[in-house]
Amino acid sequence: MALLSFISRRLLQLIPTLAFILVVIFVLVRLLPGDPASAILGDRARDADVTRINAELGLDQPWPVQFALFVKHIVTGDLGNSIHLKVSVASLIAERLPVTLMLTAMAALIALALSVPLAFVAATRRGSLSDNAIRGSFQVGLSMPVFYVGLILLTVFGAKLRWFPVGGFGTTFLDQLYHLFLPAVTLALSLSAILMRNLRSAIIGVVGAEYVDFARSKGLSSRLIMMRHVLRNALISTVTLLGLQIGTLLGGAVITETVFAIPGAGRLMIESIYGRDYPVVQGLTFALAIIVSLTFLATDIVQAWLDPRVAR
Amino acid sequence: MKNAVTAALSAALIFGSGSAAFSIERGGVLHYGRYADSLFLDPVLNDANVDIWILSNLYDTLILPTDDGKGLKPGLATDWKIADDGLSVDLTLRQGAMFSDGTPITQDDVIWSLKRAANPENGIWNFLLVSVDDVVAKSDDGITIKLKHTDPAILPALTVFNSAIMPKKPFEASEGSTDAEKAKAFAEHPVGSGPFVLKSWQRGSTMELVKNEHYWGKGEDGKPLPYLDGIEFNLLPDDATRILKLQSGEIDGAELIPYARVAELKQAEGIDMELFPSTRIADVIMNVRPQVDGKDNPLSNEKVRQALNYAANKQAIIQIVTHGVGTPMSSYMSSATPLHVGEGAVYPYDLEKAKQLMKEAGFEDGFSTSILILAGSQDEIGTATALQQMWAQIGVELELQQVDNATRTQKYRDGVFQMRAGAWTDDIADPNEITSYYVYSKNIDAVHSGWKSEKADELFEASQKEIDQEKRAEQYAEIQKIYNDTGPIVPLYETPYPVALSDKVHGFLQIPLGNNVFRAAWMDKQ
């Protein structure tokens, strides 16, 4: 019950957060110098064309009128049409956002698969050669820029060895997973370094705790102690960290999507900001804000499950 | 003007270029890597090169540009004649030409398409057809374009993407109440008149074109064009990835190769590194208004502008930025633009002369100024950094302001800039487009520079109606002299279009106006 009321409390808190985000998105996008008409028509724009296009887009209306319309549309689920691509923003988000989410989820899974066992090995053999080797190699992964790692992977595993396609996105689900593997590894490398270091220190901290000594004195097997007492407690901070990193992962996806030519939301966002495509920027930011908020909520729930004191 | 005989001869020679020595193989899908996706495939309402440069594959025009981008050859019209008084053009339509859905292309379609393109309410390209007064049917197989005044550029204007022929009935039957809404709906499932037709489009990823089975053009083997079964455009925004994908054989061609990679790809096995002649120029545009932001503007002084021109070492910039691929501009328009005049750099590098001019202008001690450049553009950053060092030698301190494109356009349009890096590509095989933007003060204030020459304005207005080619060439020679001597720009360099193709690909062409022509492209099967 405590968990349920905790979840409903957190859900209610989402409403003012999202309302605030709506205002911020609306204002920020309009504070950028340059209007959509200038971005559409570019250097060759004539004044008459700019005025005509701004009027067509309703951008000649005062801000409060535009904002009222924007909120009305959001509430009714209508995100408007892209100024540049002439298609509905909802369909664009439906096309592009799942691709980015798939990439992010795959990267998070790969990062966990890499970091949890290796952190375990490093923590339990603290100071050994394997600990230093693991920490050293992750440090290299962390310090290399994403676009550079991406290009190296593409060159070696794509162009030279031909194990993976050189960028692009498949048509069937399996084909898409295949195409997303290298970009997901690229994103996962820096994330797993952060997770591994955090989890390693957490495990070291927990292993020394009194309740672990107590469990050991009860005669529990070391495997059971590690799984039930050490890992579960050590994971709490790592889960929080992973949740917080989702925003960073989504940001990192912009570069990865460009290098690997993946038609995701990250690239759409950048192109729309450059093009001052207000409806797309607004709609996509709002959708991303919902996803990040829900991720934080999920993080809290997992935390509450791992540590019931959180929900109280 | 062309007569029927030359038109017929040209028709026989169309599409033959570059592939005569090979025995052509039909079939296959050509995968082509593009740097950016298209936005809106409507010939009239589009506004970007990413659309313009592929539209000719989907929609044919009445007249087609020749491979060098300067001449005319028959398209959906087989013959044309300008009336003696220059106030109308008769065109004979190609018999038996069909749209991609198998319906015939009628006089009605042609009249409707041209009127739509000339409508000042539609899009930003109607100025190319500003002389069109009316379009009417003529006998059974032709149309007459009636002009408000004589227009020496009317035939080249009929080769431009916006005057492409579209099917009236399916367009008008499309959902929506306005032309823009119908165009949006129609563009989702277009019926075209070009050699290919859109099959599918995953925005931001791939676009598939398949051959138009009803296309009128004939190949060298006497069978219908195109040779290819289709084209797949793959969106690959990262330069390095686009090249890797070509090298791994996953695509057959890649556009916009960075100049830094050209030499390497010329040596690469299995790759043809093509440098197609273009009308692309790069320059620096100066704001020449007496005051900018409430302060006196040294750039309003003609001698200062000349000094900056002499102090800019174009050859060095060409080496730094284009890795030697570019050539110095010899006028404000590219050397591939008809009626271009000039040889060698407009202002050859001469530091002493630059210093002397600064002294004469009263700026012996120099001054500070700034340049707007596109954030992240290696070419513009390279150019501006080089100019910063070159101009420091005449005491001019140049501040680099990196901004994104929309910000730059806004500042530029508002006239609140000192200098900006600029670039241009022609859309029409005529000097009038670039001149109307760069020189003519009544369009956009001579590229928003505030520069004005009454003489140049008069000459341009006269040239827009002058149908005597010799007289028009003289007018353009004079316009170029005035502008190059006193104008608001630092002309830098011209560059070709760098396209890397697999050596299996033949017959592909990017014409100087930028159009990617796949009509006669074919691939070795092996």
PDB file of N, CA, C and O in Angstrom, chain A residues 33-35 38 40-47 50 52 81 84-87 96 151 154-155 159 162 165-167 258-259 261 263 267 276, chain B residues 39-40 47 123-124 127 184 188 203-205 235-236 238 240-241 244-245 248 250 404 406-407 409-410 413 420 424-425 427 433 437 443-444:
ATOM      1  N   PRO A  33      16.987  33.924 -31.619  1.00  0.00           N
ATOM      2  CA  PRO A  33      16.893  34.864 -32.736  1.00  0.00           C
ATOM      3  C   PRO A  33      16.586  34.123 -34.040  1.00  0.00           C
ATOM      4  O   PRO A  33      16.968  32.961 -34.186  1.00  0.00           O
ATOM      5  N   GLY A  34      15.886  34.781 -34.954  1.00  0.00           N
ATOM      6  CA  GLY A  34      15.567  34.148 -36.240  1.00  0.00           C
ATOM      7  C   GLY A  34      14.227  33.462 -36.167  1.00  0.00           C
ATOM      8  O   GLY A  34      13.976  32.679 -35.263  1.00  0.00           O
ATOM      9  N   ASP A  35      13.348  33.767 -37.118  1.00  0.00           N
ATOM     10  CA  ASP A  35      12.021  33.146 -37.104  1.00  0.00           C
ATOM     11  C   ASP A  35      11.935  32.024 -38.136  1.00  0.00           C
ATOM     12  O   ASP A  35      12.816  31.880 -38.974  1.00  0.00           O
ATOM     13  N   SER A  38      12.389  33.021 -41.835  1.00  0.00           N
ATOM     14  CA  SER A  38      13.774  33.272 -42.256  1.00  0.00           C
ATOM     15  C   SER A  38      14.522  31.959 -42.416  1.00  0.00           C
ATOM     16  O   SER A  38      15.319  31.792 -43.332  1.00  0.00           O
ATOM     17  N   ILE A  40      13.206  29.057 -43.135  1.00  0.00           N
ATOM     18  CA  ILE A  40      12.696  28.339 -44.305  1.00  0.00           C
ATOM     19  C   ILE A  40      13.265  28.941 -45.584  1.00  0.00           C
ATOM     20  O   ILE A  40      13.786  28.256 -46.445  1.00  0.00           O
ATOM     21  N   LEU A  41      13.146  30.247 -45.685  1.00  0.00           N
ATOM     22  CA  LEU A  41      13.480  30.897 -46.958  1.00  0.00           C
ATOM     23  C   LEU A  41      14.964  31.194 -47.082  1.00  0.00           C
ATOM     24  O   LEU A  41      15.458  31.380 -48.182  1.00  0.00           O
ATOM     25  N   GLY A  42      15.660  31.266 -45.947  1.00  0.00           N
ATOM     26  CA  GLY A  42      17.102  31.478 -45.990  1.00  0.00           C
ATOM     27  C   GLY A  42      17.453  32.866 -46.476  1.00  0.00           C
ATOM     28  O   GLY A  42      16.656  33.809 -46.400  1.00  0.00           O
ATOM     29  N   ASP A  43      18.670  32.968 -47.011  1.00  0.00           N
ATOM     30  CA  ASP A  43      19.213  34.262 -47.377  1.00  0.00           C
ATOM     31  C   ASP A  43      18.427  34.960 -48.479  1.00  0.00           C
ATOM     32  O   ASP A  43      18.494  36.162 -48.627  1.00  0.00           O
ATOM     33  N   ARG A  44      17.733  34.165 -49.291  1.00  0.00           N
ATOM     34  CA  ARG A  44      17.093  34.781 -50.443  1.00  0.00           C
ATOM     35  C   ARG A  44      15.710  35.336 -50.114  1.00  0.00           C
ATOM     36  O   ARG A  44      15.000  35.824 -50.979  1.00  0.00           O
ATOM     37  N   ALA A  45      15.312  35.230 -48.842  1.00  0.00           N
ATOM     38  CA  ALA A  45      13.965  35.653 -48.452  1.00  0.00           C
ATOM     39  C   ALA A  45      13.718  37.121 -48.767  1.00  0.00           C
ATOM     40  O   ALA A  45      14.556  37.964 -48.513  1.00  0.00           O
ATOM     41  N   ARG A  46      12.549  37.369 -49.325  1.00  0.00           N
ATOM     42  CA  ARG A  46      12.137  38.766 -49.516  1.00  0.00           C
ATOM     43  C   ARG A  46      11.146  39.095 -48.408  1.00  0.00           C
ATOM     44  O   ARG A  46      10.430  38.213 -47.938  1.00  0.00           O
ATOM     45  N   ASP A  47      11.083  40.369 -48.031  1.00  0.00           N
ATOM     46  CA  ASP A  47      10.232  40.763 -46.895  1.00  0.00           C
ATOM     47  C   ASP A  47       8.795  40.272 -47.059  1.00  0.00           C
ATOM     48  O   ASP A  47       8.175  39.792 -46.112  1.00  0.00           O
ATOM     49  N   VAL A  50       8.466  36.651 -46.218  1.00  0.00           N
ATOM     50  CA  VAL A  50       8.596  36.402 -44.775  1.00  0.00           C
ATOM     51  C   VAL A  50       7.288  36.752 -44.062  1.00  0.00           C
ATOM     52  O   VAL A  50       6.772  35.970 -43.258  1.00  0.00           O
ATOM     53  N   ARG A  52       4.311  36.891 -45.351  1.00  0.00           N
ATOM     54  CA  ARG A  52       3.256  35.964 -45.768  1.00  0.00           C
ATOM     55  C   ARG A  52       3.371  34.646 -44.998  1.00  0.00           C
ATOM     56  O   ARG A  52       2.382  34.137 -44.454  1.00  0.00           O
ATOM     57  N   ASN A  81       1.407  20.765 -37.270  1.00  0.00           N
ATOM     58  CA  ASN A  81       2.185  20.244 -38.395  1.00  0.00           C
ATOM     59  C   ASN A  81       3.591  20.825 -38.382  1.00  0.00           C
ATOM     60  O   ASN A  81       3.796  21.958 -37.964  1.00  0.00           O
ATOM     61  N   HIS A  84       8.598  22.658 -41.718  1.00  0.00           N
ATOM     62  CA  HIS A  84       9.483  22.284 -42.834  1.00  0.00           C
ATOM     63  C   HIS A  84       9.026  21.028 -43.561  1.00  0.00           C
ATOM     64  O   HIS A  84       9.096  20.952 -44.772  1.00  0.00           O
ATOM     65  N   LEU A  85       8.608  20.019 -42.791  1.00  0.00           N
ATOM     66  CA  LEU A  85       8.340  18.722 -43.413  1.00  0.00           C
ATOM     67  C   LEU A  85       6.882  18.565 -43.828  1.00  0.00           C
ATOM     68  O   LEU A  85       6.533  17.593 -44.487  1.00  0.00           O
ATOM     69  N   LYS A  86       6.024  19.517 -43.414  1.00  0.00           N
ATOM     70  CA  LYS A  86       4.616  19.544 -43.831  1.00  0.00           C
ATOM     71  C   LYS A  86       3.838  18.283 -43.427  1.00  0.00           C
ATOM     72  O   LYS A  86       2.865  17.942 -44.066  1.00  0.00           O
ATOM     73  N   VAL A  87       4.304  17.578 -42.416  1.00  0.00           N
ATOM     74  CA  VAL A  87       3.539  16.427 -41.914  1.00  0.00           C
ATOM     75  C   VAL A  87       3.241  16.670 -40.433  1.00  0.00           C
ATOM     76  O   VAL A  87       3.845  17.542 -39.813  1.00  0.00           O
ATOM     77  N   ARG A  96       9.853   8.708 -35.089  1.00  0.00           N
ATOM     78  CA  ARG A  96      11.254   8.908 -34.729  1.00  0.00           C
ATOM     79  C   ARG A  96      11.570   8.600 -33.268  1.00  0.00           C
ATOM     80  O   ARG A  96      12.677   8.140 -32.969  1.00  0.00           O
ATOM     81  N   LEU A 151      32.963   6.265 -34.996  1.00  0.00           N
ATOM     82  CA  LEU A 151      33.656   6.130 -36.279  1.00  0.00           C
ATOM     83  C   LEU A 151      34.627   4.954 -36.274  1.00  0.00           C
ATOM     84  O   LEU A 151      34.753   4.240 -37.275  1.00  0.00           O
ATOM     85  N   LEU A 154      32.585   1.835 -36.601  1.00  0.00           N
ATOM     86  CA  LEU A 154      32.078   1.728 -37.977  1.00  0.00           C
ATOM     87  C   LEU A 154      33.174   1.278 -38.937  1.00  0.00           C
ATOM     88  O   LEU A 154      32.955   0.421 -39.799  1.00  0.00           O
ATOM     89  N   THR A 155      34.366   1.859 -38.762  1.00  0.00           N
ATOM     90  CA  THR A 155      35.470   1.533 -39.666  1.00  0.00           C
ATOM     91  C   THR A 155      35.887   0.078 -39.489  1.00  0.00           C
ATOM     92  O   THR A 155      36.033  -0.655 -40.474  1.00  0.00           O
ATOM     93  N   ALA A 159      33.083  -1.282 -42.078  1.00  0.00           N
ATOM     94  CA  ALA A 159      33.739  -1.243 -43.383  1.00  0.00           C
ATOM     95  C   ALA A 159      34.790  -2.349 -43.558  1.00  0.00           C
ATOM     96  O   ALA A 159      34.878  -2.959 -44.624  1.00  0.00           O
ATOM     97  N   ARG A 162      33.112  -6.125 -41.965  1.00  0.00           N
ATOM     98  CA  ARG A 162      31.770  -6.343 -42.540  1.00  0.00           C
ATOM     99  C   ARG A 162      30.867  -7.175 -41.627  1.00  0.00           C
ATOM    100  O   ARG A 162      30.004  -7.902 -42.109  1.00  0.00           O
ATOM    101  N   PRO A 165      26.398  -3.493 -40.551  1.00  0.00           N
ATOM    102  CA  PRO A 165      26.232  -2.503 -41.618  1.00  0.00           C
ATOM    103  C   PRO A 165      26.873  -1.169 -41.221  1.00  0.00           C
ATOM    104  O   PRO A 165      26.957  -0.851 -40.032  1.00  0.00           O
ATOM    105  N   VAL A 166      27.333  -0.409 -42.231  1.00  0.00           N
ATOM    106  CA  VAL A 166      27.926   0.897 -41.957  1.00  0.00           C
ATOM    107  C   VAL A 166      26.785   1.916 -41.825  1.00  0.00           C
ATOM    108  O   VAL A 166      26.443   2.622 -42.751  1.00  0.00           O
ATOM    109  N   GLY A 167      26.190   1.948 -40.661  1.00  0.00           N
ATOM    110  CA  GLY A 167      25.118   2.913 -40.417  1.00  0.00           C
ATOM    111  C   GLY A 167      23.820   2.546 -41.102  1.00  0.00           C
ATOM    112  O   GLY A 167      23.715   1.533 -41.784  1.00  0.00           O
ATOM    113  N   THR A 258      23.613  10.844 -35.762  1.00  0.00           N
ATOM    114  CA  THR A 258      24.185  11.479 -36.949  1.00  0.00           C
ATOM    115  C   THR A 258      25.281  10.602 -37.538  1.00  0.00           C
ATOM    116  O   THR A 258      25.291  10.319 -38.730  1.00  0.00           O
ATOM    117  N   VAL A 259      26.204  10.146 -36.671  1.00  0.00           N
ATOM    118  CA  VAL A 259      27.321   9.333 -37.169  1.00  0.00           C
ATOM    119  C   VAL A 259      26.801   8.040 -37.807  1.00  0.00           C
ATOM    120  O   VAL A 259      27.257   7.632 -38.869  1.00  0.00           O
ATOM    121  N   ALA A 261      23.748   7.456 -38.946  1.00  0.00           N
ATOM    122  CA  ALA A 261      22.627   7.690 -39.869  1.00  0.00           C
ATOM    123  C   ALA A 261      21.364   6.966 -39.423  1.00  0.00           C
ATOM    124  O   ALA A 261      20.748   6.228 -40.196  1.00  0.00           O
ATOM    125  N   PRO A 263      17.504   7.295 -38.154  1.00  0.00           N
ATOM    126  CA  PRO A 263      16.441   8.306 -38.206  1.00  0.00           C
ATOM    127  C   PRO A 263      15.728   8.438 -36.863  1.00  0.00           C
ATOM    128  O   PRO A 263      14.564   8.078 -36.719  1.00  0.00           O
ATOM    129  N   ARG A 267      18.229  13.533 -33.875  1.00  0.00           N
ATOM    130  CA  ARG A 267      18.578  14.287 -35.075  1.00  0.00           C
ATOM    131  C   ARG A 267      17.433  15.198 -35.501  1.00  0.00           C
ATOM    132  O   ARG A 267      17.645  16.327 -35.928  1.00  0.00           O
ATOM    133  N   ARG A 276      14.138  26.325 -36.794  1.00  0.00           N
ATOM    134  CA  ARG A 276      13.119  27.058 -36.029  1.00  0.00           C
ATOM    135  C   ARG A 276      11.733  26.476 -36.315  1.00  0.00           C
ATOM    136  O   ARG A 276      10.766  27.205 -36.512  1.00  0.00           O
TER     137      ARG A 276
ATOM    138  N   LEU B  39      12.695  17.874 -48.099  1.00  0.00           N
ATOM    139  CA  LEU B  39      11.699  18.397 -47.172  1.00  0.00           C
ATOM    140  C   LEU B  39      10.295  18.301 -47.763  1.00  0.00           C
ATOM    141  O   LEU B  39       9.375  17.794 -47.140  1.00  0.00           O
ATOM    142  N   PHE B  40      10.150  18.775 -48.987  1.00  0.00           N
ATOM    143  CA  PHE B  40       8.810  18.882 -49.568  1.00  0.00           C
ATOM    144  C   PHE B  40       8.951  18.826 -51.087  1.00  0.00           C
ATOM    145  O   PHE B  40       9.497  19.750 -51.693  1.00  0.00           O
ATOM    146  N   ASP B  47      11.455  25.085 -51.133  1.00  0.00           N
ATOM    147  CA  ASP B  47      12.343  26.231 -50.986  1.00  0.00           C
ATOM    148  C   ASP B  47      13.774  25.840 -50.635  1.00  0.00           C
ATOM    149  O   ASP B  47      14.499  26.615 -50.067  1.00  0.00           O
ATOM    150  N   GLY B 123       4.590  30.168 -53.446  1.00  0.00           N
ATOM    151  CA  GLY B 123       6.017  29.911 -53.260  1.00  0.00           C
ATOM    152  C   GLY B 123       6.895  31.121 -53.514  1.00  0.00           C
ATOM    153  O   GLY B 123       6.423  32.266 -53.582  1.00  0.00           O
ATOM    154  N   ILE B 124       8.200  30.841 -53.651  1.00  0.00           N
ATOM    155  CA  ILE B 124       9.155  31.944 -53.760  1.00  0.00           C
ATOM    156  C   ILE B 124       9.850  31.974 -55.121  1.00  0.00           C
ATOM    157  O   ILE B 124      10.758  32.754 -55.347  1.00  0.00           O
ATOM    158  N   PHE B 127       9.052  34.564 -59.306  1.00  0.00           N
ATOM    159  CA  PHE B 127       9.717  35.714 -59.937  1.00  0.00           C
ATOM    160  C   PHE B 127      10.414  35.323 -61.241  1.00  0.00           C
ATOM    161  O   PHE B 127      10.628  36.146 -62.115  1.00  0.00           O
ATOM    162  N   LYS B 184       0.454  19.447 -50.371  1.00  0.00           N
ATOM    163  CA  LYS B 184       0.933  18.604 -49.274  1.00  0.00           C
ATOM    164  C   LYS B 184       0.385  17.181 -49.424  1.00  0.00           C
ATOM    165  O   LYS B 184       1.121  16.194 -49.327  1.00  0.00           O
ATOM    166  N   GLU B 188       2.464  13.356 -51.040  1.00  0.00           N
ATOM    167  CA  GLU B 188       2.583  12.073 -50.331  1.00  0.00           C
ATOM    168  C   GLU B 188       2.539  10.896 -51.313  1.00  0.00           C
ATOM    169  O   GLU B 188       3.182   9.882 -51.123  1.00  0.00           O
ATOM    170  N   ARG B 203      11.005   9.347 -43.827  1.00  0.00           N
ATOM    171  CA  ARG B 203      11.683  10.634 -43.591  1.00  0.00           C
ATOM    172  C   ARG B 203      12.874  10.452 -42.645  1.00  0.00           C
ATOM    173  O   ARG B 203      12.794   9.759 -41.654  1.00  0.00           O
ATOM    174  N   GLY B 204      13.962  11.097 -43.013  1.00  0.00           N
ATOM    175  CA  GLY B 204      15.160  11.034 -42.184  1.00  0.00           C
ATOM    176  C   GLY B 204      15.965   9.768 -42.403  1.00  0.00           C
ATOM    177  O   GLY B 204      16.960   9.544 -41.732  1.00  0.00           O
ATOM    178  N   SER B 205      15.546   8.921 -43.338  1.00  0.00           N
ATOM    179  CA  SER B 205      16.260   7.658 -43.527  1.00  0.00           C
ATOM    180  C   SER B 205      16.442   7.308 -45.016  1.00  0.00           C
ATOM    181  O   SER B 205      17.540   7.416 -45.551  1.00  0.00           O
ATOM    182  N   LEU B 235      19.925   8.563 -46.410  1.00  0.00           N
ATOM    183  CA  LEU B 235      20.333   9.773 -45.718  1.00  0.00           C
ATOM    184  C   LEU B 235      21.498   9.462 -44.792  1.00  0.00           C
ATOM    185  O   LEU B 235      21.351   8.697 -43.831  1.00  0.00           O
ATOM    186  N   LEU B 236      22.666  10.056 -45.094  1.00  0.00           N
ATOM    187  CA  LEU B 236      23.878   9.810 -44.307  1.00  0.00           C
ATOM    188  C   LEU B 236      24.530  11.156 -44.003  1.00  0.00           C
ATOM    189  O   LEU B 236      25.435  11.603 -44.706  1.00  0.00           O
ATOM    190  N   ASP B 238      26.575  12.322 -41.799  1.00  0.00           N
ATOM    191  CA  ASP B 238      27.974  12.432 -41.409  1.00  0.00           C
ATOM    192  C   ASP B 238      28.875  12.115 -42.612  1.00  0.00           C
ATOM    193  O   ASP B 238      28.751  11.055 -43.224  1.00  0.00           O
ATOM    194  N   ALA B 240      32.039  11.313 -42.917  1.00  0.00           N
ATOM    195  CA  ALA B 240      32.905  10.130 -42.806  1.00  0.00           C
ATOM    196  C   ALA B 240      32.096   8.849 -43.004  1.00  0.00           C
ATOM    197  O   ALA B 240      32.545   7.908 -43.673  1.00  0.00           O
ATOM    198  N   THR B 241      30.881   8.797 -42.447  1.00  0.00           N
ATOM    199  CA  THR B 241      30.040   7.608 -42.589  1.00  0.00           C
ATOM    200  C   THR B 241      29.617   7.406 -44.041  1.00  0.00           C
ATOM    201  O   THR B 241      29.593   6.293 -44.561  1.00  0.00           O
ATOM    202  N   LEU B 244      32.562   5.965 -45.805  1.00  0.00           N
ATOM    203  CA  LEU B 244      32.782   4.567 -45.377  1.00  0.00           C
ATOM    204  C   LEU B 244      31.778   3.634 -46.046  1.00  0.00           C
ATOM    205  O   LEU B 244      32.089   2.524 -46.453  1.00  0.00           O
ATOM    206  N   LYS B 245      30.546   4.106 -46.122  1.00  0.00           N
ATOM    207  CA  LYS B 245      29.479   3.271 -46.694  1.00  0.00           C
ATOM    208  C   LYS B 245      29.723   3.033 -48.190  1.00  0.00           C
ATOM    209  O   LYS B 245      29.418   1.962 -48.714  1.00  0.00           O
ATOM    210  N   SER B 248      32.616   0.554 -48.422  1.00  0.00           N
ATOM    211  CA  SER B 248      32.250  -0.823 -48.085  1.00  0.00           C
ATOM    212  C   SER B 248      31.302  -1.415 -49.119  1.00  0.00           C
ATOM    213  O   SER B 248      30.895  -2.565 -49.012  1.00  0.00           O
ATOM    214  N   GLU B 250      28.209  -0.568 -49.723  1.00  0.00           N
ATOM    215  CA  GLU B 250      26.785  -0.569 -49.374  1.00  0.00           C
ATOM    216  C   GLU B 250      26.008   0.480 -50.153  1.00  0.00           C
ATOM    217  O   GLU B 250      24.795   0.391 -50.265  1.00  0.00           O
ATOM    218  N   ASP B 404      24.125  30.222 -35.536  1.00  0.00           N
ATOM    219  CA  ASP B 404      23.439  29.245 -36.385  1.00  0.00           C
ATOM    220  C   ASP B 404      22.746  29.974 -37.533  1.00  0.00           C
ATOM    221  O   ASP B 404      22.663  31.200 -37.556  1.00  0.00           O
ATOM    222  N   ALA B 406      19.649  30.343 -38.739  1.00  0.00           N
ATOM    223  CA  ALA B 406      18.463  31.189 -38.599  1.00  0.00           C
ATOM    224  C   ALA B 406      18.833  32.527 -37.955  1.00  0.00           C
ATOM    225  O   ALA B 406      18.325  33.578 -38.345  1.00  0.00           O
ATOM    226  N   THR B 407      19.746  32.482 -36.987  1.00  0.00           N
ATOM    227  CA  THR B 407      20.192  33.720 -36.338  1.00  0.00           C
ATOM    228  C   THR B 407      20.896  34.606 -37.355  1.00  0.00           C
ATOM    229  O   THR B 407      20.667  35.807 -37.433  1.00  0.00           O
ATOM    230  N   THR B 409      20.592  34.596 -40.611  1.00  0.00           N
ATOM    231  CA  THR B 409      19.661  35.129 -41.607  1.00  0.00           C
ATOM    232  C   THR B 409      18.900  36.324 -41.050  1.00  0.00           C
ATOM    233  O   THR B 409      18.713  37.322 -41.731  1.00  0.00           O
ATOM    234  N   GLN B 410      18.496  36.212 -39.784  1.00  0.00           N
ATOM    235  CA  GLN B 410      17.743  37.310 -39.167  1.00  0.00           C
ATOM    236  C   GLN B 410      18.600  38.588 -39.100  1.00  0.00           C
ATOM    237  O   GLN B 410      18.170  39.655 -39.525  1.00  0.00           O
ATOM    238  N   ARG B 413      19.125  39.962 -42.597  1.00  0.00           N
ATOM    239  CA  ARG B 413      17.944  40.611 -43.164  1.00  0.00           C
ATOM    240  C   ARG B 413      17.675  41.946 -42.479  1.00  0.00           C
ATOM    241  O   ARG B 413      17.186  42.878 -43.098  1.00  0.00           O
ATOM    242  N   ARG B 420      29.513  39.045 -43.582  1.00  0.00           N
ATOM    243  CA  ARG B 420      29.077  37.660 -43.411  1.00  0.00           C
ATOM    244  C   ARG B 420      29.698  36.812 -44.518  1.00  0.00           C
ATOM    245  O   ARG B 420      29.993  37.307 -45.610  1.00  0.00           O
ATOM    246  N   TRP B 424      26.508  30.950 -53.037  1.00  0.00           N
ATOM    247  CA  TRP B 424      25.384  31.034 -53.979  1.00  0.00           C
ATOM    248  C   TRP B 424      25.517  29.928 -55.020  1.00  0.00           C
ATOM    249  O   TRP B 424      26.626  29.575 -55.421  1.00  0.00           O
ATOM    250  N   THR B 425      24.375  29.392 -55.479  1.00  0.00           N
ATOM    251  CA  THR B 425      24.343  28.512 -56.644  1.00  0.00           C
ATOM    252  C   THR B 425      23.167  28.957 -57.507  1.00  0.00           C
ATOM    253  O   THR B 425      22.077  29.199 -56.982  1.00  0.00           O
ATOM    254  N   ASP B 427      19.964  28.742 -60.035  1.00  0.00           N
ATOM    255  CA  ASP B 427      18.900  27.779 -60.310  1.00  0.00           C
ATOM    256  C   ASP B 427      18.480  27.812 -61.772  1.00  0.00           C
ATOM    257  O   ASP B 427      17.721  26.980 -62.231  1.00  0.00           O
ATOM    258  N   GLU B 433      19.160  35.756 -62.227  1.00  0.00           N
ATOM    259  CA  GLU B 433      18.795  35.406 -60.857  1.00  0.00           C
ATOM    260  C   GLU B 433      19.826  35.962 -59.872  1.00  0.00           C
ATOM    261  O   GLU B 433      19.489  36.709 -58.943  1.00  0.00           O
ATOM    262  N   TYR B 437      19.635  39.366 -57.047  1.00  0.00           N
ATOM    263  CA  TYR B 437      19.898  39.315 -55.608  1.00  0.00           C
ATOM    264  C   TYR B 437      21.157  40.090 -55.219  1.00  0.00           C
ATOM    265  O   TYR B 437      21.180  40.777 -54.216  1.00  0.00           O
ATOM    266  N   ASN B 443      15.482  44.527 -54.990  1.00  0.00           N
ATOM    267  CA  ASN B 443      14.990  43.209 -54.600  1.00  0.00           C
ATOM    268  C   ASN B 443      15.246  42.976 -53.107  1.00  0.00           C
ATOM    269  O   ASN B 443      14.339  43.113 -52.283  1.00  0.00           O
ATOM    270  N   ILE B 444      16.490  42.668 -52.748  1.00  0.00           N
ATOM    271  CA  ILE B 444      16.789  42.515 -51.315  1.00  0.00           C
ATOM    272  C   ILE B 444      17.995  43.380 -50.936  1.00  0.00           C
ATOM    273  O   ILE B 444      18.887  42.952 -50.202  1.00  0.00           O
TER     274      ILE B 444
END
